[in-house]
Tab-separated table of C-alpha atoms and ligand atoms in Angstrom:
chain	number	residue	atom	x	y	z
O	385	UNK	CA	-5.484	4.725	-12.062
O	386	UNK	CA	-9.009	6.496	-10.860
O	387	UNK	CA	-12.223	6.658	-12.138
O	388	UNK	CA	-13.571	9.736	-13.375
O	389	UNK	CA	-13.123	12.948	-12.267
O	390	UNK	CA	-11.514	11.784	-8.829
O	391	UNK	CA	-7.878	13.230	-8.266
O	392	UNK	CA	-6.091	11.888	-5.341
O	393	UNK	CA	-3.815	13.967	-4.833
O	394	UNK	CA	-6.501	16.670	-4.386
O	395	UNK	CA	-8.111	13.620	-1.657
O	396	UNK	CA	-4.564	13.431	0.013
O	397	UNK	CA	-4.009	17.144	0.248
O	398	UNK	CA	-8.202	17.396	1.608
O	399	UNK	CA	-7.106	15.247	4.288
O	400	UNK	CA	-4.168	16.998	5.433
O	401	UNK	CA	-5.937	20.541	5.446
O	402	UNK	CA	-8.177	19.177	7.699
O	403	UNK	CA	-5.046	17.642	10.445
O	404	UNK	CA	-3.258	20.845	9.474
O	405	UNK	CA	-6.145	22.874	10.708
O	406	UNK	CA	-7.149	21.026	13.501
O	407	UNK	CA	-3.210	21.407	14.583
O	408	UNK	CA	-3.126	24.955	13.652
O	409	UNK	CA	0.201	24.529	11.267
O	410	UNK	CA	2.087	27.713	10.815
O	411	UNK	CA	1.511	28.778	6.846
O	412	UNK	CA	5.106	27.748	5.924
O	413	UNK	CA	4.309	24.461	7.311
O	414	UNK	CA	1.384	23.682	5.846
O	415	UNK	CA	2.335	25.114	2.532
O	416	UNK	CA	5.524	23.028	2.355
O	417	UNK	CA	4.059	19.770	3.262
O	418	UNK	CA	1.333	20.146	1.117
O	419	UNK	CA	3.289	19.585	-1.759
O	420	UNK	CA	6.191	17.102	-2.851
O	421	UNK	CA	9.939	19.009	-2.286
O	422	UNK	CA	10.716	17.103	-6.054
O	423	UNK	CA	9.509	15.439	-8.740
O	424	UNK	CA	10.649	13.685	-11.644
O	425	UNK	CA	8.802	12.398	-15.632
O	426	UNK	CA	10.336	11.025	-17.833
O	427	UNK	CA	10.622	8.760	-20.551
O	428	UNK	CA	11.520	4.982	-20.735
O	429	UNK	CA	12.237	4.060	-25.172
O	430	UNK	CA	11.536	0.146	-24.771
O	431	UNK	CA	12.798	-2.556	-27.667
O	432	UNK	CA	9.611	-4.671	-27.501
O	433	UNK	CA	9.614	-8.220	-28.907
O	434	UNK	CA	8.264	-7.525	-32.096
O	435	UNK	CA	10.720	-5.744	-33.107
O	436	UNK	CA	9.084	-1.920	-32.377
O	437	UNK	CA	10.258	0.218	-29.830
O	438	UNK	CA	7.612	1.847	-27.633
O	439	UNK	CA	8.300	4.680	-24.867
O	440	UNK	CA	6.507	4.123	-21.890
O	441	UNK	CA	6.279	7.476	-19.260
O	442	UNK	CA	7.832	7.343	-16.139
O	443	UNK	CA	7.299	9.006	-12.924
O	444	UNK	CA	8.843	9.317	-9.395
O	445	UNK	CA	7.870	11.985	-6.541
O	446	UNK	CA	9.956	12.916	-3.722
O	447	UNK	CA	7.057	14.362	-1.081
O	448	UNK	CA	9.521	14.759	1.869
O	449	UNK	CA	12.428	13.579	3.261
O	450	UNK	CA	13.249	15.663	7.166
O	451	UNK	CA	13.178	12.341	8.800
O	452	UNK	CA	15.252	9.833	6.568
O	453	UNK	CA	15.500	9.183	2.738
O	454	UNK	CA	12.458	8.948	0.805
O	455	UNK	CA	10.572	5.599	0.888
O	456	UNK	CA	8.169	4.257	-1.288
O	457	UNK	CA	7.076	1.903	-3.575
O	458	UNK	CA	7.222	1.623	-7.722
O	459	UNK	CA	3.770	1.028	-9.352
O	460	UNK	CA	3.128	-0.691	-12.934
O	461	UNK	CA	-0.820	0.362	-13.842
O	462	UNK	CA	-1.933	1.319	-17.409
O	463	UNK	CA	-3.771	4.043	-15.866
O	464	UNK	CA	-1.053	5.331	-13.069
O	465	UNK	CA	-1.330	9.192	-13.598
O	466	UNK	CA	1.524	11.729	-11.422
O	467	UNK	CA	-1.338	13.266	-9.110
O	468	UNK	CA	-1.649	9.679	-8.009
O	469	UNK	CA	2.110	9.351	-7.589
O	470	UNK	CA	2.121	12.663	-5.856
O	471	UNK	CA	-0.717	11.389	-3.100
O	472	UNK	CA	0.727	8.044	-2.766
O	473	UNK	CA	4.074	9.973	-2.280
O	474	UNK	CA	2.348	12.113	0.450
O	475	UNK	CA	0.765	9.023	2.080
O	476	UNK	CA	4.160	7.210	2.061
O	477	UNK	CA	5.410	10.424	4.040
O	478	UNK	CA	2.680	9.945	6.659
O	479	UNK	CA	3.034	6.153	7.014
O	480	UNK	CA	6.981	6.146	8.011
O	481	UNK	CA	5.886	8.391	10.467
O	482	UNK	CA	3.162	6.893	12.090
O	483	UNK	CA	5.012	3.666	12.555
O	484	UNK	CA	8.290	5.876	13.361
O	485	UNK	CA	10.423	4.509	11.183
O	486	UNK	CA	13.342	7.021	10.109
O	487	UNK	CA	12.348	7.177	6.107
O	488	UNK	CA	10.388	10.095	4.573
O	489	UNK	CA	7.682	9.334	1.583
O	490	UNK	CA	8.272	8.663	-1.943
O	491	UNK	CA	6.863	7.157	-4.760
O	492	UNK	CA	7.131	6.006	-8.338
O	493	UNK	CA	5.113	4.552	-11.484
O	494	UNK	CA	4.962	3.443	-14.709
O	495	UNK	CA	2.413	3.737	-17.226
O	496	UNK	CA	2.031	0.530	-18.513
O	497	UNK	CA	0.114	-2.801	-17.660
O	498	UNK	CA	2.672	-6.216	-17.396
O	499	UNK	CA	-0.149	-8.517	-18.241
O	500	UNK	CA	0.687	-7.548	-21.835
O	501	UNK	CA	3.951	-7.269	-21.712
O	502	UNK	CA	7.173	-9.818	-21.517
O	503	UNK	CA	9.568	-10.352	-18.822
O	504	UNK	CA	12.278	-9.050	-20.930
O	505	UNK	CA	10.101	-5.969	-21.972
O	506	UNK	CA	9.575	-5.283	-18.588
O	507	UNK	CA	13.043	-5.965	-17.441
O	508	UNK	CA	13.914	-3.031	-20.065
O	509	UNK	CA	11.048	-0.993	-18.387
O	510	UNK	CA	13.297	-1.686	-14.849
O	511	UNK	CA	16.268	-0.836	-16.412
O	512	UNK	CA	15.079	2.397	-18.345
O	513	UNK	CA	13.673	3.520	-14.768
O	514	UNK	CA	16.696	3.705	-12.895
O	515	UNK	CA	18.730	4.905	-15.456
O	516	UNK	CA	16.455	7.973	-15.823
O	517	UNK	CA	16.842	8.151	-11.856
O	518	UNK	CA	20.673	6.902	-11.580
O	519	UNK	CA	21.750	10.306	-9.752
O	520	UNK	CA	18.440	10.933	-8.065
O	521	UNK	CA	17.454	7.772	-5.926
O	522	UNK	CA	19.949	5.643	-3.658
O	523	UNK	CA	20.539	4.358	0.233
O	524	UNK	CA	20.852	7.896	1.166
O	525	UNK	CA	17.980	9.971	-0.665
O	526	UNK	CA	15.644	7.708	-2.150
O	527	UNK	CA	14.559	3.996	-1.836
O	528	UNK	CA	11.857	2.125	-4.026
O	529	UNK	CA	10.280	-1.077	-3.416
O	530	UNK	CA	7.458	-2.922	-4.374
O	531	UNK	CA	3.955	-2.283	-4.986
O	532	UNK	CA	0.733	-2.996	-7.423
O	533	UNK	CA	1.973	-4.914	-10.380
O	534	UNK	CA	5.348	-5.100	-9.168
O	535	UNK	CA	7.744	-8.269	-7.277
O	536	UNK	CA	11.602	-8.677	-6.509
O	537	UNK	CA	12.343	-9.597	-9.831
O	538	UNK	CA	11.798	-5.698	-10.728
O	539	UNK	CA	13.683	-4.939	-7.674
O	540	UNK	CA	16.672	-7.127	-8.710
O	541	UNK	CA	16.800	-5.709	-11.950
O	542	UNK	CA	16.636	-2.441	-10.156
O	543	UNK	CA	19.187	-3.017	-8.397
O	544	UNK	CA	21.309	-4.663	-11.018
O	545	UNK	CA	21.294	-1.975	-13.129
O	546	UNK	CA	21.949	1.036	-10.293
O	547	UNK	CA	25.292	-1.273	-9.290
O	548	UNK	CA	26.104	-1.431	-12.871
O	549	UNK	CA	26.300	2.454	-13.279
O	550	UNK	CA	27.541	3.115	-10.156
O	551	UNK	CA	30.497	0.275	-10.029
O	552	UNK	CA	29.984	-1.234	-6.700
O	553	UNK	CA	27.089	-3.237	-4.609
O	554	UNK	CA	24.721	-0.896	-2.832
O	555	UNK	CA	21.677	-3.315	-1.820
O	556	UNK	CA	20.627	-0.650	0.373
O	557	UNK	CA	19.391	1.022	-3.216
O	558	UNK	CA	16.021	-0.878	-2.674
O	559	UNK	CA	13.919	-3.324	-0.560
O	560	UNK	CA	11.584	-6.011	-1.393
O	561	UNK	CA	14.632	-8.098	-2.552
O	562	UNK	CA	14.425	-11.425	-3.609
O	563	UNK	CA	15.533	-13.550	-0.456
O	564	UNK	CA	19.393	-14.525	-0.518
O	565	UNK	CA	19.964	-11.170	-2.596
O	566	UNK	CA	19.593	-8.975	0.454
O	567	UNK	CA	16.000	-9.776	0.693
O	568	UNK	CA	14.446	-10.226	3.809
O	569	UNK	CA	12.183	-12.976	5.396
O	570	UNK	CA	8.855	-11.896	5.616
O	571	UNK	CA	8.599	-9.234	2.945
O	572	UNK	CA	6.417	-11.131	1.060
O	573	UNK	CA	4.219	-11.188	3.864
O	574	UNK	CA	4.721	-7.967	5.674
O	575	UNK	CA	1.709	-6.140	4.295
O	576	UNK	CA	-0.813	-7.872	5.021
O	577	UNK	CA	0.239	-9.534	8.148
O	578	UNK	CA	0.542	-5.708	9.127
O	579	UNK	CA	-3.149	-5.051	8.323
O	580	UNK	CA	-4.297	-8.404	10.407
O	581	UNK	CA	-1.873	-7.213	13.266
O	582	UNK	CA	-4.308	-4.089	13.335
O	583	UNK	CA	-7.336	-5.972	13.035
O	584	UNK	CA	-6.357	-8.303	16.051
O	585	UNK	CA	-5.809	-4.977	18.005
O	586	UNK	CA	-8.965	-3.071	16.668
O	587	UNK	CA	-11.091	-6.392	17.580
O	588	UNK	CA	-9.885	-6.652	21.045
O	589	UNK	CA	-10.712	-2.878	21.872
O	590	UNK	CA	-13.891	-3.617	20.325
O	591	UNK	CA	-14.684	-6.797	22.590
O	592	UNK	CA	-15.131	-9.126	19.804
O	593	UNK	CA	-13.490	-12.877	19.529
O	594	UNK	CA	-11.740	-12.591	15.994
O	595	UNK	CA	-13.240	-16.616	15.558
O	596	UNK	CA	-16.709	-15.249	16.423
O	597	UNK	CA	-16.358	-12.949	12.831
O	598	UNK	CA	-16.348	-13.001	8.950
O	599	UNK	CA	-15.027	-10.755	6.255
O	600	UNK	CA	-15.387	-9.382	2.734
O	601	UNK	CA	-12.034	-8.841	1.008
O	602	UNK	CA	-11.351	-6.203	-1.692
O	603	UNK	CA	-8.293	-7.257	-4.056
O	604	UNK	CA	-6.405	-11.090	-4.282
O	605	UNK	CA	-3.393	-9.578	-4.825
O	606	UNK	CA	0.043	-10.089	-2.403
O	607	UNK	CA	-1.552	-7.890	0.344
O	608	UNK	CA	-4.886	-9.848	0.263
O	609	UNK	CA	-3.447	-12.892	-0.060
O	610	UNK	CA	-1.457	-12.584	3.209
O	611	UNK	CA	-4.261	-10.929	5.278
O	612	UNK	CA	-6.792	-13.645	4.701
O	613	UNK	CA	-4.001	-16.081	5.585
O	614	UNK	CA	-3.585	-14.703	8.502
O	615	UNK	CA	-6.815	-13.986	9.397
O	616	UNK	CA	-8.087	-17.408	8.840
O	617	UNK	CA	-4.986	-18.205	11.224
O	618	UNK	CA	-6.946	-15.916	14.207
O	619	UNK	CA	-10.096	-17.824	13.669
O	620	UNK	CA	-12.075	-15.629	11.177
O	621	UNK	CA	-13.805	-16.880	7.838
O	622	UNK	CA	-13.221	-15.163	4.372
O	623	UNK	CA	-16.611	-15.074	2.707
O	624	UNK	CA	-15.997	-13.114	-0.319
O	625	UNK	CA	-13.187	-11.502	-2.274
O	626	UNK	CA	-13.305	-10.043	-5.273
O	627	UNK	CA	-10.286	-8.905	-7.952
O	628	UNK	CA	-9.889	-7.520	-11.775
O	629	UNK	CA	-10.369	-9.979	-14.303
O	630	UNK	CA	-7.942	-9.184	-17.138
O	631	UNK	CA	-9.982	-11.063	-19.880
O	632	UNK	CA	-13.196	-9.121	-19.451
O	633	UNK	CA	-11.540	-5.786	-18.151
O	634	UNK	CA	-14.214	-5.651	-15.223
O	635	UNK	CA	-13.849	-7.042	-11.759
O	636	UNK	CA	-15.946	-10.020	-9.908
O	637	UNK	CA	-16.488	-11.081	-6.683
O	638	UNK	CA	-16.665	-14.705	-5.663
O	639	UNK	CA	-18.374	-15.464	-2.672
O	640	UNK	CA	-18.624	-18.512	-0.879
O	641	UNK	CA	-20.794	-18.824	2.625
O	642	UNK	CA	-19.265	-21.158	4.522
O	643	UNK	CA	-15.143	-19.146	3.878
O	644	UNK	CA	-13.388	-18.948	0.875
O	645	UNK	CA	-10.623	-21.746	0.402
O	646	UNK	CA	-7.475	-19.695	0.046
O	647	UNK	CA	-5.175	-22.375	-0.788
O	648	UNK	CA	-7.830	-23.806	-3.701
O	649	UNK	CA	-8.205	-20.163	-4.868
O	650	UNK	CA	-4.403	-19.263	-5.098
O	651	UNK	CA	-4.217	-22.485	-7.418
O	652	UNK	CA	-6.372	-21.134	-9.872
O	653	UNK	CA	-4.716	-17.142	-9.524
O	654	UNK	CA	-2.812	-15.814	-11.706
O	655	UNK	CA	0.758	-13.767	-10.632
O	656	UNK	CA	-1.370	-10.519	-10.824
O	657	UNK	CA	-3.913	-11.832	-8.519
O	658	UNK	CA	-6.724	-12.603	-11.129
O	659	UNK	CA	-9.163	-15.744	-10.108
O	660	UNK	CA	-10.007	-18.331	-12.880
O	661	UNK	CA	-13.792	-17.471	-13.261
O	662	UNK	CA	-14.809	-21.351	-13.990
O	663	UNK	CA	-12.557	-22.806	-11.771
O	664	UNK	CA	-13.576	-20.969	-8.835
O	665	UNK	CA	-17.311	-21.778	-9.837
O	666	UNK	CA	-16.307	-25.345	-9.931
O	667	UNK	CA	-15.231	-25.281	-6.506
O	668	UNK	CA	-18.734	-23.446	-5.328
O	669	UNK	CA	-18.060	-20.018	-5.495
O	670	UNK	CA	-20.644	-17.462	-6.560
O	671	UNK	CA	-19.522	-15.304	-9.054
O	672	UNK	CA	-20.837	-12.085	-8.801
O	673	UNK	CA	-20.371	-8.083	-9.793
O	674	UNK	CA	-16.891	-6.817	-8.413
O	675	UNK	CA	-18.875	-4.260	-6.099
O	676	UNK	CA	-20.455	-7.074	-4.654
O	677	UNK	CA	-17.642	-7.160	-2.040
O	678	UNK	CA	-18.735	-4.361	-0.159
O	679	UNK	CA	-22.688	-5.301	0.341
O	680	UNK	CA	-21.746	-8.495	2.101
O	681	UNK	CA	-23.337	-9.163	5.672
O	682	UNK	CA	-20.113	-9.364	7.432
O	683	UNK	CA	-18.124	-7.516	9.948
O	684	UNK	CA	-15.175	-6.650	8.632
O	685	UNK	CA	-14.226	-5.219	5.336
O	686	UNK	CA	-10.790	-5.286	3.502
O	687	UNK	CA	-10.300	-3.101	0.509
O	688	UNK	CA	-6.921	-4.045	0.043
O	689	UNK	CA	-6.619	-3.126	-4.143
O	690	UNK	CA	-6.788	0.531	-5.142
O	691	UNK	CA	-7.610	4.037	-4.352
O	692	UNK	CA	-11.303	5.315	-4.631
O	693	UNK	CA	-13.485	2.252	-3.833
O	694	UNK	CA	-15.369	3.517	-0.931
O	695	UNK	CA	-16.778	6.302	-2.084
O	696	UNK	CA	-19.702	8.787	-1.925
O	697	UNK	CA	-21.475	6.330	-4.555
O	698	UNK	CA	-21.314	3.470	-2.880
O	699	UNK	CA	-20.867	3.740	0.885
O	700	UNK	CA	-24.599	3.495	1.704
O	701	UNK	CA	-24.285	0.206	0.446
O	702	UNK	CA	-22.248	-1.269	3.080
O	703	UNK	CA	-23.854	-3.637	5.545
O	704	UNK	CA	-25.154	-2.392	8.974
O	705	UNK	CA	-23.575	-5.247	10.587
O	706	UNK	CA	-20.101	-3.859	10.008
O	707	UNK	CA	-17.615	-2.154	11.882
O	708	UNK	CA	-14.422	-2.388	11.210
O	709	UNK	CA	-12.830	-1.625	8.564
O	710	UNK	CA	-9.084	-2.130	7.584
O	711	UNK	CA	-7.482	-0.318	4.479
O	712	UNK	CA	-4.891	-2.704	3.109
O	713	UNK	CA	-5.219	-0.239	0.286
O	714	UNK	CA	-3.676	3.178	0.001
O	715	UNK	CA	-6.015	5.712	-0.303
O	716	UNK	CA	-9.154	3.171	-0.832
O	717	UNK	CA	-12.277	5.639	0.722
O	718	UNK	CA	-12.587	8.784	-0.145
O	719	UNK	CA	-13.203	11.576	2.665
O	720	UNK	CA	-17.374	12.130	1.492
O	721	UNK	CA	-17.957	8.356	2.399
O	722	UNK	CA	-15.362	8.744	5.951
O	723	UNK	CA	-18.190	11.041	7.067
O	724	UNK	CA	-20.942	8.508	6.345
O	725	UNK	CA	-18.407	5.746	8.140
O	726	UNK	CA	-17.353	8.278	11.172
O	727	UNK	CA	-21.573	9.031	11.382
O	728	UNK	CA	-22.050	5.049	11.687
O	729	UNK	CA	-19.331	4.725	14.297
O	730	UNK	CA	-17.557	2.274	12.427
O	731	UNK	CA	-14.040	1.504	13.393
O	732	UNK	CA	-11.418	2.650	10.950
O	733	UNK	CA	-7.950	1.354	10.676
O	734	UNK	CA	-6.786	4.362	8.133
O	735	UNK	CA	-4.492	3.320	5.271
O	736	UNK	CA	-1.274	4.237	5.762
O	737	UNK	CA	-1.141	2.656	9.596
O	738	UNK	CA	-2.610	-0.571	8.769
O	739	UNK	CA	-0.574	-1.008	5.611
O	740	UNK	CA	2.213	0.151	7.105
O	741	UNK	CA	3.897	-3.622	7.776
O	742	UNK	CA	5.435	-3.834	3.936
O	743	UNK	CA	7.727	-0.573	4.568
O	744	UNK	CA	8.724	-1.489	7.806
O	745	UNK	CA	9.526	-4.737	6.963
O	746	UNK	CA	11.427	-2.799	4.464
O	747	UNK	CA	13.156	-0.950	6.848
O	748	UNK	CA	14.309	-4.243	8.750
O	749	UNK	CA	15.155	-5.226	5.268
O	750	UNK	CA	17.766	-1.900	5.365
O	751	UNK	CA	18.972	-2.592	8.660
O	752	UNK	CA	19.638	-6.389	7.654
O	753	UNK	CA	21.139	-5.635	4.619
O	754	UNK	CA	23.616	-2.778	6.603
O	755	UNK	CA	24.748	-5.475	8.990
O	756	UNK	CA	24.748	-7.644	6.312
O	757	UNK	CA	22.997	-10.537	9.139
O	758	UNK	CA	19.939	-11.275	8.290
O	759	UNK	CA	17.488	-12.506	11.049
O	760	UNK	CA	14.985	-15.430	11.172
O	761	UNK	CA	11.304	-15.110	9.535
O	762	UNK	CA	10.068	-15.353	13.275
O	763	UNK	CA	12.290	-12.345	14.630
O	764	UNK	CA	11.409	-10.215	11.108
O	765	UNK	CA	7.775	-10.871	12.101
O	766	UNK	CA	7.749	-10.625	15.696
O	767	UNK	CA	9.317	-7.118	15.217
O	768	UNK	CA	6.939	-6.267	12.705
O	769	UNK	CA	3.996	-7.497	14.987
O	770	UNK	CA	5.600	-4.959	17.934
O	771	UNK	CA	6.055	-1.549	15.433
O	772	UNK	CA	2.868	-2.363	14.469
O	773	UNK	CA	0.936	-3.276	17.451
O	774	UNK	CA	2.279	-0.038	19.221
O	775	UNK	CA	1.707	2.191	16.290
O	776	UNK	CA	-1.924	0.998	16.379
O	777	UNK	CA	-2.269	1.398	20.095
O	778	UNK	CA	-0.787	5.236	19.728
O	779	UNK	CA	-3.642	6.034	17.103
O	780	UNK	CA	-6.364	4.300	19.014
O	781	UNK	CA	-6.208	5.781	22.380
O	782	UNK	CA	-5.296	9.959	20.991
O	783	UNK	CA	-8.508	8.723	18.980
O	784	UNK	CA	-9.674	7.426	22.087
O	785	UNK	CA	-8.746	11.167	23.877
O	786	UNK	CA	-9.699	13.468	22.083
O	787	UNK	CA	-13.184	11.778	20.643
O	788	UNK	CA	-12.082	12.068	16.880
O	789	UNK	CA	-12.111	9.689	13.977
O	790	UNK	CA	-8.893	7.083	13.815
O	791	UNK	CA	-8.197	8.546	10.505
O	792	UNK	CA	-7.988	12.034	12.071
O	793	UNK	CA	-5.649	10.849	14.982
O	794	UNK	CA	-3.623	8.834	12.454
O	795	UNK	CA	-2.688	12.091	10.821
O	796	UNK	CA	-2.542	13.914	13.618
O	797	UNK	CA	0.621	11.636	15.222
O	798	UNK	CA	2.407	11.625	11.573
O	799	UNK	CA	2.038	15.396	10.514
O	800	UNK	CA	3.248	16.462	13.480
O	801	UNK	CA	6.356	14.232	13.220
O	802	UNK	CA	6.954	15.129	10.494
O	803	UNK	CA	6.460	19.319	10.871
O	804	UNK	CA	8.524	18.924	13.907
O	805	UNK	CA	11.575	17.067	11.937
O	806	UNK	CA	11.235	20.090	9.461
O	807	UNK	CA	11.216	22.526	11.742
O	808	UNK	CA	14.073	21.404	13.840
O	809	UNK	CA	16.041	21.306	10.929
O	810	UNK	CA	15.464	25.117	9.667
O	811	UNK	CA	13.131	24.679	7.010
O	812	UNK	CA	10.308	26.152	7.856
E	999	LIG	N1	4.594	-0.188	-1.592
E	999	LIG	C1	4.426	-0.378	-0.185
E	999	LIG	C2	3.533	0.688	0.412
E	999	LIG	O1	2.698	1.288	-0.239
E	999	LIG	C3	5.762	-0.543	0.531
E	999	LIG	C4	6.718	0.590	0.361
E	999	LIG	C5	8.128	0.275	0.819
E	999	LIG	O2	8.390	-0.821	1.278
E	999	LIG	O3	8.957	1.177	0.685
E	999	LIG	O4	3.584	0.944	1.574
């Protein structure tokens, strides 16, 4: 799902030469977390409602699992490719850790795009998945979720279809459950609660009154959605967001000076997250290119769709004015344009901490589902608002220490987690 020649699983494993040299990994280390410990392809024959049947390819990546089953979400893209499976596995790995949750990093996809498809074509896709993976994934070596193009309809079917070959209930086979079928409160939200969490922090240690700023959003999808809610909750104004627009097969931004209205805008959204182009003019929006988003003269930005959007091409072309930036994305700047944002001194909450509220919520959503009690929305978010809060603070003041960029300290807490969990256990 990149453009061009960019590969991000080479970007993934870039970054984590870099932490393993600055940490001075043995070669055994570095070698075996430098890679995924197992992956899987395969392919998913689909009866489609016309009557053909079409095989769609199917992926899932095990990158490492020394501190707790593999965790990770389940993509749906038309152009989802296994190298980025393999750095979004790697990334998963690194976010578990950083919030110190006991889960390694996993990941899955599907090459296919579910604005064309059915819900019973895609319920096939679901089914076709797990049955590949029936022996491979489960409470005790691998858990999927959610992600891009994905909701806890897939998960139910997910799950339906596990408990079906295996004869019994194991909700602990997934999270991002529909509510009352082991779901829990707050899912929905987690993500981009998470990423507003870190933005409260970041602002604070910055000195700056969250009501006193505005923002440019990348992406209208579930974790956008939630981070401008609760954003505008803290005071700050949405001034532009952008997302794909199916239709034209390009993306557009839609900017509005005086804040975005969310609840107008989700009205006229579709369940992928794409904004009704006349609508939104009709309720005096500006609809311009998609890389309009990151020119605006605000101070913060939000990618929060996909990989690669702050790149060498385009990273001059953010504002002076600002300086934060939080990656609701995974994987959303690549590490030519960090050095342009690290040279700016502008302050970045990496990827995999300030995303990192959907898989812990996740992993409340395991420890619910084990007690089988499930707690209020309040206590689900207050606990989320703690892991995260403290995770921030962690990365912030080694950042703080040793005078190096937050996406440098980020790594630097999680890979050595994680080297330590596989050394104490005799692998390497
Ligand atoms: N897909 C989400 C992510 O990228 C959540 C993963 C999970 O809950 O396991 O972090």
């Amino acid at each position: 799902m990149s453009k061009g020649a960019f590969n991000p699983f080479a970007m993934a494993q870039a970054q984590f030469d870099k932490v393993a040299d600055f940490l001075e990994l043995d070669a055994g280390t570095r070698d075996f977390l430098r890679n995924p410990v197992r992956e899987y392809q395969f392919n998913i024959p689909v009866h489609m409602d016309d009557g053909t049947v079409k095989v769609f390819r199917g992926f899932r990546v095990q990158h490492n699992d020394a501190r707790g089953p593999c965790k990770g979400g389940i993509r749906f893209h038309p152009q989802e490719t296994i190298d980025t499976v393999r750095a979004l596995s790697m990334w998963m790995t690194w976010k578990c850790a950083v919030v110190d949750i006991p889960l390694g990093g996993g990941k899955g996809g599907v090459i296919c795009d579910p604005h064309n498809l059915s819900m019973a074509e895609q319920q096939q896709i679901c089914r076709g998945w797990v049955r590949q993976l029936a022996k491979n994934v489960g409470p005790v070596q691998d858990v999927p979720a959610p992600d891009v193009m994905t909701s806890a309809q897939h998960m139910l079917w997910m799950l339906d279809e596990y408990e079906t070959i295996h004869g019994g209930k194991y909700p602990g086979l997934i999270t991002g459950k529909p509510v009352g079928m082991g779901g829990s409160l707050g899912r929905t939200e987690a993500t981009g609660y998470g990423v507003i969490y870190t933005v409260r922090e970041a602002l604070k240690q910055l000195g700056i009154k969250p009501e006193d700023t505005t923002a440019s959003v990348q992406g209208f999808g579930n974790v956008a959605q939630y981070a401008i809610r609760l954003y505008e909750e803290l005071g700050g104004k949405v001034i532009c967001v952008s997302c794909w627009d199916q239709e034209d097969q390009t993306s557009y931004s839609f900017k509005k000076e005086s804040g975005v209205d969310l609840d107008a805008l989700l009205k006229i959204t579709d369940r992928f997250g794409g904004i009704n182009k006349d609508k939104a003019r009709e309720m005096g929006c500006e609809v311009l290119p998609g890389e309009a988003w990151i020119e605006q003269d605000v101070d913060i930005l939000i990618p929060a769709a996909l990989e690669n959007q702050i790149s060498g091409e385009n990273v001059q072309s953010i504002n002076r004015r600002v300086k934060l930036i939080a990656e609701g994305a995974n994987g959303p700047t690549t590490p030519e344009a960090d050095k342009v944002l690290e040279e700016r001194g502008v302050f970045v909450i990496p990827d995999f901490l300030a995303n990192a509220g959907g898989v812990t919520c996740s992993y409340f959503e395991q420890v619910q589902c084990n007690m089988n009690y499930y707690w209020e929305k309040n206590e689900v978010l207050d606990k989320l608002d703690t892991k995260m809060t403290s995770a921030f603070l962690a990365v912030s003041e080694l950042a703080r220490k040793r005078k190096i960029f937050m996406r440098d300290a980020a790594y630097v807490i999680s890979v050595s987690r994680v080297a330590q969990a596989c050394k104490d256990r005799g692998w390497v």
